[in-house]
Structures are given as C-alpha cells and as structure tokens.
Amino acid sequence: MAKIVAGVGTSHVPAIGAALDNGRTGEPYWKPVFAGYEKSKEWIAKLKPDVCIAVYNDHASAFSLEMFPTFGVGAGEEYPIADEGWGPRPVPPVKGHPDLAWHIIQSVVQDDFDLCICNKMAVDHGLSVPLSVMFGQPSEWPCPIIPVIVNVVVYPVPTGKRCYMLGKAIRKAVESFDKDLKVVIFGTGGMSHQLAGQRAGLINKEFDNRFLDNLVHDPAANLDITHLEYLREAGAEAIELVMWQVMRGALDDEVNEIHRFYHVPASNTAVGHIILENKKS
Ligand code: DHB
Ligand code: FE
C-alpha cells in the first residue's frame, strides 16, 4: 500500500527561486538561507520518495478573481511552470501522478471535501521554489508531484482546522491506494510576512516559533488560529501557514522532528522550514 512517511513545511519566497536561477546563492545575503536546506537536500535524496504531494497556494497564477477554488487537486500528466510576469522560472516542468491523484480525488470527495479537479494548470513559485530548495537544480524533478492548491487569495478562505482535516482525508486516501509507494507531503508558504501596506515587513518570531513547536508537539494547538489572528499577529500573508496544517494533518499524531530552520529575512519574509517523519514508518 502507499504510505505518507514524512512531511516538509517550507516558505516559498519567490526571491529564493530568483537567487538560485541567477547563481546568487553564495552571496552573503543568501548564503545562510540556502545553508538551512543543505541537510534537507541530503535527507530527501536518501529517502527517495516515489511521489510528493505538494500543498501550496496559487498566487493568482493559474486562477484569478474570475475563478478561485477553495481546494484543488492536480490530476494531470504534466504542469508547466507559470509565467509570473518575468517569464517562467528555468526549472523543469512538474510531472504528475494521475493514478494516485484520481484515487485521492475519489476518496477525499467521498469524505465530504468538494474539490476542484485540475487537469491543466500552470504551477507557480508556491510549488517550484520548495522543489528547488529540496531537490536542487536537476534537469528533471526526481519523482512525480501531485499539486494540491488551497485558496488564500480570495476571502473567505478555509480555516486551519478544515485544512488539517483535509490532510487527514488525503492520508486516508493514500493509504488505500493499491501500490507500494513512499509518499512525502509538502506544505508551503508563510511564515510571518506582510508584503504591502503600513505594516509591510512585519515579522513575529515568537508567533512563528510557537507555530513550529506546536506543529511538532501539539498540532491541535494550532488549529484554532483564526484568519484574523494570522493577519494581526504575523501579517496578511501569514495565512499561507494553513498549507502547513494540511501537511501536518496527513501525518501521525506523534512525529519525529528531523530538521528545523528559521531565518529572517528573505525578501520581506521569515523563512521557516521543518521536516517531520512519522514515528511508525
Ligand atoms: C514573498 C513571499 C511569498 O510567500 C510570496 O508568495 C510572494 C512574495 C516575499 O516575501 O517576497
Ligand atoms: Fe506566497
């Protein structure tokens, strides 16, 4: 049977992708950011997942105000890299896993999550930057990826608790897939950040670190953080942390923390990263 063995939480700051793409990772500003992912690259290269499920928010790249699904699962064979205004990043297209994706859709919809089925979708920095920091710069991504998108762009957006429950439904779906697959789930976005307005640049280290601690030891403690709290405490874009709740919901109650990294700043954002493994796997 397929099994989710680990979860990866990471920020997905577009400037991190630009630093990589333009060969600037050795510069003093960027060096400490990329150093935080060295262990992660070794870890995932050794683990060799068969499939990654990548939960991220589309930043109005594939969707727009015309149409914005609350949750969506990519069921396609391949996803092009989105042009976010300065041309697509020079990274490989993302290959999907339609069999597992359709199985997840079937199971999760039966579990009362009414998902959007995305057969054709460009994927933006919310997905490509996490792939780059984890897998480096290969000519092809090392495994199929199933994109899962969550709306945090158009209000109302789903609650952290709902996202956590979606993670549980995804886990159940994966565990009923009739093939031996080692699956890793990513939750991307956050941590503290506010990109615009009077509070632009707002960082709340205490909030972020409490979120990370709870993620490891007491995930239930994060579930009742309201949208207003994310916004007030950690900036308008901190709502992206609900993606990490999907990832956490898909893991065991008890997990081992394999790696954690927290650094300020990258662009206007606190970069957070965590790797959690299921104890039983
Ligand atoms: C930044 C961070 C994001 O998560 C994002 O989607 C866009 C920009 C930033 O810090 O620049
Ligand atoms: Fe973002």
Short mmCIF file of C-alpha atoms and ligand atoms in Angstrom, two decimals:
data_model
loop_
_atom_site.label_atom_id
_atom_site.label_comp_id
_atom_site.label_asym_id
_atom_site.label_seq_id
_atom_site.Cartn_x
_atom_site.Cartn_y
_atom_site.Cartn_z
CA MET A 1 0.00 0.00 0.00
CA ALA A 2 1.03 3.61 -0.41
CA LYS A 3 2.10 5.47 2.71
CA ILE A 4 2.88 9.03 3.69
CA VAL A 5 6.17 8.71 5.54
CA ALA A 6 7.10 12.34 6.14
CA GLY A 7 6.06 15.95 5.86
CA VAL A 8 8.02 19.02 4.78
CA GLY A 9 6.96 22.55 5.70
CA THR A 10 8.73 25.41 3.97
CA SER A 11 8.34 29.03 2.96
CA HIS A 12 8.22 29.57 -0.80
CA VAL A 13 9.61 33.11 -1.21
CA PRO A 14 9.97 33.84 -4.96
CA ALA A 15 13.27 35.70 -4.43
CA ILE A 16 14.79 32.41 -3.22
CA GLY A 17 13.99 30.95 -6.64
CA ALA A 18 15.45 34.01 -8.36
CA ALA A 19 18.66 33.76 -6.28
CA LEU A 20 19.03 30.13 -7.38
CA ASP A 21 18.18 30.78 -11.01
CA ASN A 22 20.65 33.68 -11.21
CA GLY A 23 23.56 31.93 -9.46
CA ARG A 24 23.49 34.18 -6.39
CA THR A 25 23.25 31.56 -3.64
CA GLY A 26 26.82 32.23 -2.47
CA GLU A 27 26.19 35.93 -1.77
CA PRO A 28 26.28 36.96 1.91
CA TYR A 29 22.55 37.75 1.95
CA TRP A 30 21.56 34.35 0.54
CA LYS A 31 24.21 32.02 1.95
CA PRO A 32 22.51 31.49 5.34
CA VAL A 33 19.16 30.86 3.64
CA PHE A 34 20.49 28.08 1.43
CA ALA A 35 22.61 26.64 4.26
CA GLY A 36 19.34 25.89 6.05
CA TYR A 37 18.34 23.48 3.28
CA GLU A 38 21.61 21.53 2.94
CA LYS A 39 20.53 18.83 5.39
CA SER A 40 17.08 18.72 3.77
CA LYS A 41 18.54 18.01 0.33
CA GLU A 42 20.61 15.16 1.76
CA TRP A 43 17.61 13.81 3.66
CA ILE A 44 15.27 13.71 0.65
CA ALA A 45 17.98 12.37 -1.71
CA LYS A 46 18.45 9.48 0.72
CA LEU A 47 14.74 8.91 1.31
CA LYS A 48 13.95 8.86 -2.44
CA PRO A 49 10.17 9.35 -2.27
CA ASP A 50 8.16 7.74 -5.06
CA VAL A 51 5.69 10.63 -5.10
CA CYS A 52 5.41 14.03 -3.44
CA ILE A 53 2.10 15.68 -2.68
CA ALA A 54 2.74 19.42 -2.68
CA VAL A 55 0.16 21.56 -0.91
CA TYR A 56 0.59 25.22 -1.81
CA ASN A 57 -1.41 28.30 -2.63
CA ASP A 58 -1.74 29.50 -6.16
CA HIS A 59 -0.91 33.24 -6.18
CA ALA A 60 -3.46 34.14 -8.84
CA SER A 61 -1.23 32.49 -11.47
CA ALA A 62 -3.41 29.59 -12.60
CA PHE A 63 -6.57 31.08 -11.11
CA SER A 64 -7.80 34.65 -10.78
CA LEU A 65 -10.65 36.67 -9.35
CA GLU A 66 -12.74 35.19 -12.16
CA MET A 67 -12.49 31.75 -10.61
CA PHE A 68 -10.86 30.59 -7.40
CA PRO A 69 -11.46 27.11 -6.00
CA THR A 70 -11.11 26.65 -2.23
CA PHE A 71 -9.24 23.36 -2.69
CA GLY A 72 -7.96 21.73 -5.89
CA VAL A 73 -6.03 18.59 -6.77
CA GLY A 74 -3.92 18.28 -9.89
CA ALA A 75 -4.83 15.18 -11.88
CA GLY A 76 -2.76 15.99 -14.97
CA GLU A 77 0.23 14.25 -16.53
CA GLU A 78 2.33 17.42 -16.54
CA TYR A 79 2.16 21.01 -15.31
CA PRO A 80 4.04 23.88 -16.96
CA ILE A 81 5.91 26.43 -14.86
CA ALA A 82 3.83 29.62 -14.64
CA ASP A 83 4.96 32.92 -16.09
CA GLU A 84 4.53 35.24 -13.10
CA GLY A 85 5.43 38.36 -15.01
CA TRP A 86 9.13 37.88 -15.74
CA GLY A 87 8.98 34.61 -17.72
CA PRO A 88 8.69 31.09 -16.33
CA ARG A 89 11.49 30.02 -13.96
CA PRO A 90 14.11 27.95 -15.83
CA VAL A 91 13.22 24.74 -13.99
CA PRO A 92 11.77 21.51 -15.37
CA PRO A 93 8.01 21.13 -15.77
CA VAL A 94 6.31 19.19 -12.99
CA LYS A 95 5.25 15.66 -13.87
CA GLY A 96 2.09 14.45 -12.11
CA HIS A 97 0.84 11.08 -10.95
CA PRO A 98 -2.68 10.89 -12.42
CA ASP A 99 -3.47 7.42 -10.98
CA LEU A 100 -2.79 8.38 -7.39
CA ALA A 101 -4.27 11.86 -7.91
CA TRP A 102 -7.58 10.45 -9.19
CA HIS A 103 -7.62 7.98 -6.33
CA ILE A 104 -7.12 10.83 -3.84
CA ILE A 105 -9.88 12.87 -5.52
CA GLN A 106 -12.29 9.91 -5.43
CA SER A 107 -11.60 9.18 -1.78
CA VAL A 108 -11.47 12.75 -0.49
CA VAL A 109 -14.67 13.78 -2.28
CA GLN A 110 -16.39 10.76 -0.70
CA ASP A 111 -15.10 12.12 2.61
CA ASP A 112 -17.08 15.33 2.01
CA PHE A 113 -14.34 17.60 0.62
CA ASP A 114 -15.68 19.09 -2.58
CA LEU A 115 -12.51 19.59 -4.56
CA CYS A 116 -11.80 21.24 -7.85
CA ILE A 117 -10.23 18.77 -10.28
CA CYS A 118 -7.33 20.46 -12.06
CA ASN A 119 -6.25 18.68 -15.25
CA LYS A 120 -4.46 21.60 -16.77
CA MET A 121 -2.75 24.13 -14.54
CA ALA A 122 0.43 26.18 -14.54
CA VAL A 123 2.28 25.91 -11.22
CA ASP A 124 3.84 28.99 -9.64
CA HIS A 125 6.57 29.76 -7.09
CA GLY A 126 4.42 28.25 -4.32
CA LEU A 127 5.39 24.88 -5.78
CA SER A 128 8.57 25.47 -7.78
CA VAL A 129 10.59 27.19 -5.04
CA PRO A 130 10.05 24.37 -2.50
CA LEU A 131 11.05 21.84 -5.18
CA SER A 132 14.23 23.82 -5.87
CA VAL A 133 15.29 24.12 -2.22
CA MET A 134 14.67 20.43 -1.61
CA PHE A 135 15.89 18.89 -4.87
CA GLY A 136 18.41 21.47 -6.14
CA GLN A 137 18.67 22.13 -9.85
CA PRO A 138 18.20 18.79 -11.66
CA SER A 139 17.29 18.54 -15.35
CA GLU A 140 14.15 16.65 -14.27
CA TRP A 141 12.44 16.51 -10.86
CA PRO A 142 13.28 13.16 -9.29
CA CYS A 143 9.70 12.00 -8.73
CA PRO A 144 6.11 12.71 -9.77
CA ILE A 145 4.41 15.52 -7.87
CA ILE A 146 0.71 15.89 -7.11
CA PRO A 147 -0.12 19.58 -6.69
CA VAL A 148 -2.82 20.42 -4.15
CA ILE A 149 -3.90 24.04 -4.08
CA VAL A 150 -5.61 25.97 -1.30
CA ASN A 151 -7.22 29.37 -1.73
CA VAL A 152 -5.70 32.04 0.50
CA VAL A 153 -6.15 34.81 -2.07
CA VAL A 154 -9.90 35.50 -2.22
CA TYR A 155 -11.83 35.67 1.02
CA PRO A 156 -13.41 33.66 2.52
CA VAL A 157 -10.51 31.22 2.81
CA PRO A 158 -10.69 27.82 4.51
CA THR A 159 -9.90 27.54 8.23
CA GLY A 160 -6.73 25.93 9.54
CA LYS A 161 -8.87 23.22 11.08
CA ARG A 162 -10.54 22.45 7.76
CA CYS A 163 -7.10 22.26 6.15
CA TYR A 164 -5.89 19.86 8.86
CA MET A 165 -8.94 17.66 8.25
CA LEU A 166 -8.19 17.71 4.51
CA GLY A 167 -4.73 16.39 5.38
CA LYS A 168 -6.32 13.53 7.29
CA ALA A 169 -8.58 12.73 4.32
CA ILE A 170 -5.57 12.78 1.96
CA ARG A 171 -3.72 10.40 4.25
CA LYS A 172 -6.67 8.01 4.30
CA ALA A 173 -6.82 8.17 0.52
CA VAL A 174 -3.10 7.47 0.09
CA GLU A 175 -3.26 4.53 2.48
CA SER A 176 -5.99 2.89 0.41
CA PHE A 177 -4.03 3.13 -2.86
CA ASP A 178 -3.12 -0.32 -4.03
CA LYS A 179 0.56 0.22 -4.85
CA ASP A 180 3.64 0.34 -2.67
CA LEU A 181 4.56 3.99 -2.83
CA LYS A 182 6.61 6.05 -0.42
CA VAL A 183 4.96 9.44 -0.29
CA VAL A 184 6.17 12.75 1.18
CA ILE A 185 3.76 15.63 1.66
CA PHE A 186 4.85 19.29 1.43
CA GLY A 187 3.01 22.25 2.93
CA THR A 188 4.39 25.55 1.61
CA GLY A 189 4.03 29.24 2.39
CA GLY A 190 4.47 31.58 5.33
CA MET A 191 5.89 32.16 7.79
CA SER A 192 5.33 35.72 9.08
CA HIS A 193 5.01 38.11 6.25
CA GLN A 194 3.19 41.17 5.12
CA LEU A 195 4.07 42.36 1.65
CA ALA A 196 2.08 45.57 1.41
CA GLY A 197 0.63 48.44 3.41
CA GLN A 198 1.85 50.25 6.51
CA ARG A 199 2.97 47.07 8.23
CA ALA A 200 4.97 45.72 5.25
CA GLY A 201 7.92 43.71 6.51
CA LEU A 202 6.21 42.68 9.73
CA ILE A 203 7.88 39.64 11.31
CA ASN A 204 6.73 37.90 14.50
CA LYS A 205 9.42 35.41 15.52
CA GLU A 206 7.59 34.39 18.66
CA PHE A 207 4.42 33.53 16.73
CA ASP A 208 6.39 31.60 14.11
CA ASN A 209 8.37 29.58 16.61
CA ARG A 210 5.29 28.77 18.66
CA PHE A 211 3.63 27.56 15.45
CA LEU A 212 6.65 25.33 14.70
CA ASP A 213 6.79 23.97 18.27
CA ASN A 214 3.08 23.18 18.20
CA LEU A 215 3.42 21.56 14.81
CA VAL A 216 5.83 19.05 16.33
CA HIS A 217 4.41 18.50 19.81
CA ASP A 218 0.81 19.69 19.88
CA PRO A 219 -0.64 20.22 16.39
CA ALA A 220 -4.13 20.65 17.84
CA ALA A 221 -2.94 23.88 19.48
CA ASN A 222 -2.51 25.49 16.04
CA LEU A 223 -5.93 24.55 14.73
CA ASP A 224 -7.95 27.35 16.25
CA ILE A 225 -5.77 30.19 14.98
CA THR A 226 -8.29 32.34 13.14
CA HIS A 227 -7.63 34.26 9.93
CA LEU A 228 -7.73 37.47 11.92
CA GLU A 229 -5.08 36.16 14.31
CA TYR A 230 -2.73 35.15 11.50
CA LEU A 231 -3.19 38.56 9.97
CA ARG A 232 -2.90 40.57 13.18
CA GLU A 233 -0.03 38.60 14.71
CA ALA A 234 2.11 37.67 11.73
CA GLY A 235 0.98 39.74 8.74
CA ALA A 236 -1.57 39.45 5.95
CA GLU A 237 0.30 36.67 4.11
CA ALA A 238 0.88 34.55 7.23
CA ILE A 239 -2.43 32.93 6.32
CA GLU A 240 -0.28 30.82 3.99
CA LEU A 241 0.54 28.74 7.08
CA VAL A 242 -2.77 26.91 6.64
CA MET A 243 -0.95 24.85 3.98
CA TRP A 244 1.29 23.51 6.73
CA GLN A 245 -1.84 22.38 8.56
CA VAL A 246 -2.79 20.15 5.61
CA MET A 247 0.70 18.62 5.73
CA ARG A 248 0.52 18.08 9.50
CA GLY A 249 -2.96 16.57 9.32
CA ALA A 250 -1.61 13.92 6.93
CA LEU A 251 0.98 12.70 9.47
CA ASP A 252 0.75 10.62 12.64
CA ASP A 253 -0.17 12.37 15.89
CA GLU A 254 3.36 11.64 17.09
CA VAL A 255 6.22 12.62 14.81
CA ASN A 256 10.00 12.93 14.91
CA GLU A 257 11.46 16.32 14.11
CA ILE A 258 14.27 15.64 11.65
CA HIS A 259 15.26 19.21 10.85
CA ARG A 260 14.19 22.76 11.57
CA PHE A 261 15.39 26.06 10.17
CA TYR A 262 14.23 29.60 10.79
CA HIS A 263 15.84 32.69 9.30
CA VAL A 264 14.97 36.35 8.83
CA PRO A 265 14.94 37.88 6.28
CA ALA A 266 14.49 36.58 2.78
CA SER A 267 12.76 39.34 0.88
CA ASN A 268 10.10 40.59 3.31
CA THR A 269 9.57 37.20 4.83
CA ALA A 270 10.60 34.98 7.71
CA VAL A 271 11.82 31.75 6.15
CA GLY A 272 10.68 28.71 8.09
CA HIS A 273 11.32 25.09 7.33
CA ILE A 274 10.66 21.82 9.11
CA ILE A 275 10.93 18.13 8.30
CA LEU A 276 8.76 15.71 10.27
CA GLU A 277 8.81 11.93 9.97
CA ASN A 278 6.13 9.57 11.12
CA LYS A 279 7.37 7.55 14.09
CA LYS A 280 5.90 4.32 12.80
CA SER A 281 7.28 4.49 9.26
C1 DHB B 1 7.05 36.84 -0.87
C2 DHB B 1 6.67 35.72 -0.16
C3 DHB B 1 5.64 34.90 -0.62
O1 DHB B 1 5.19 33.81 0.03
C4 DHB B 1 5.04 35.18 -1.80
O2 DHB B 1 4.10 34.34 -2.25
C5 DHB B 1 5.41 36.31 -2.54
C6 DHB B 1 6.41 37.13 -2.07
C7 DHB B 1 8.13 37.74 -0.42
O3 DHB B 1 8.49 37.69 0.74
O4 DHB B 1 8.65 38.48 -1.24
FE FE B 2 3.27 33.03 -1.07
#
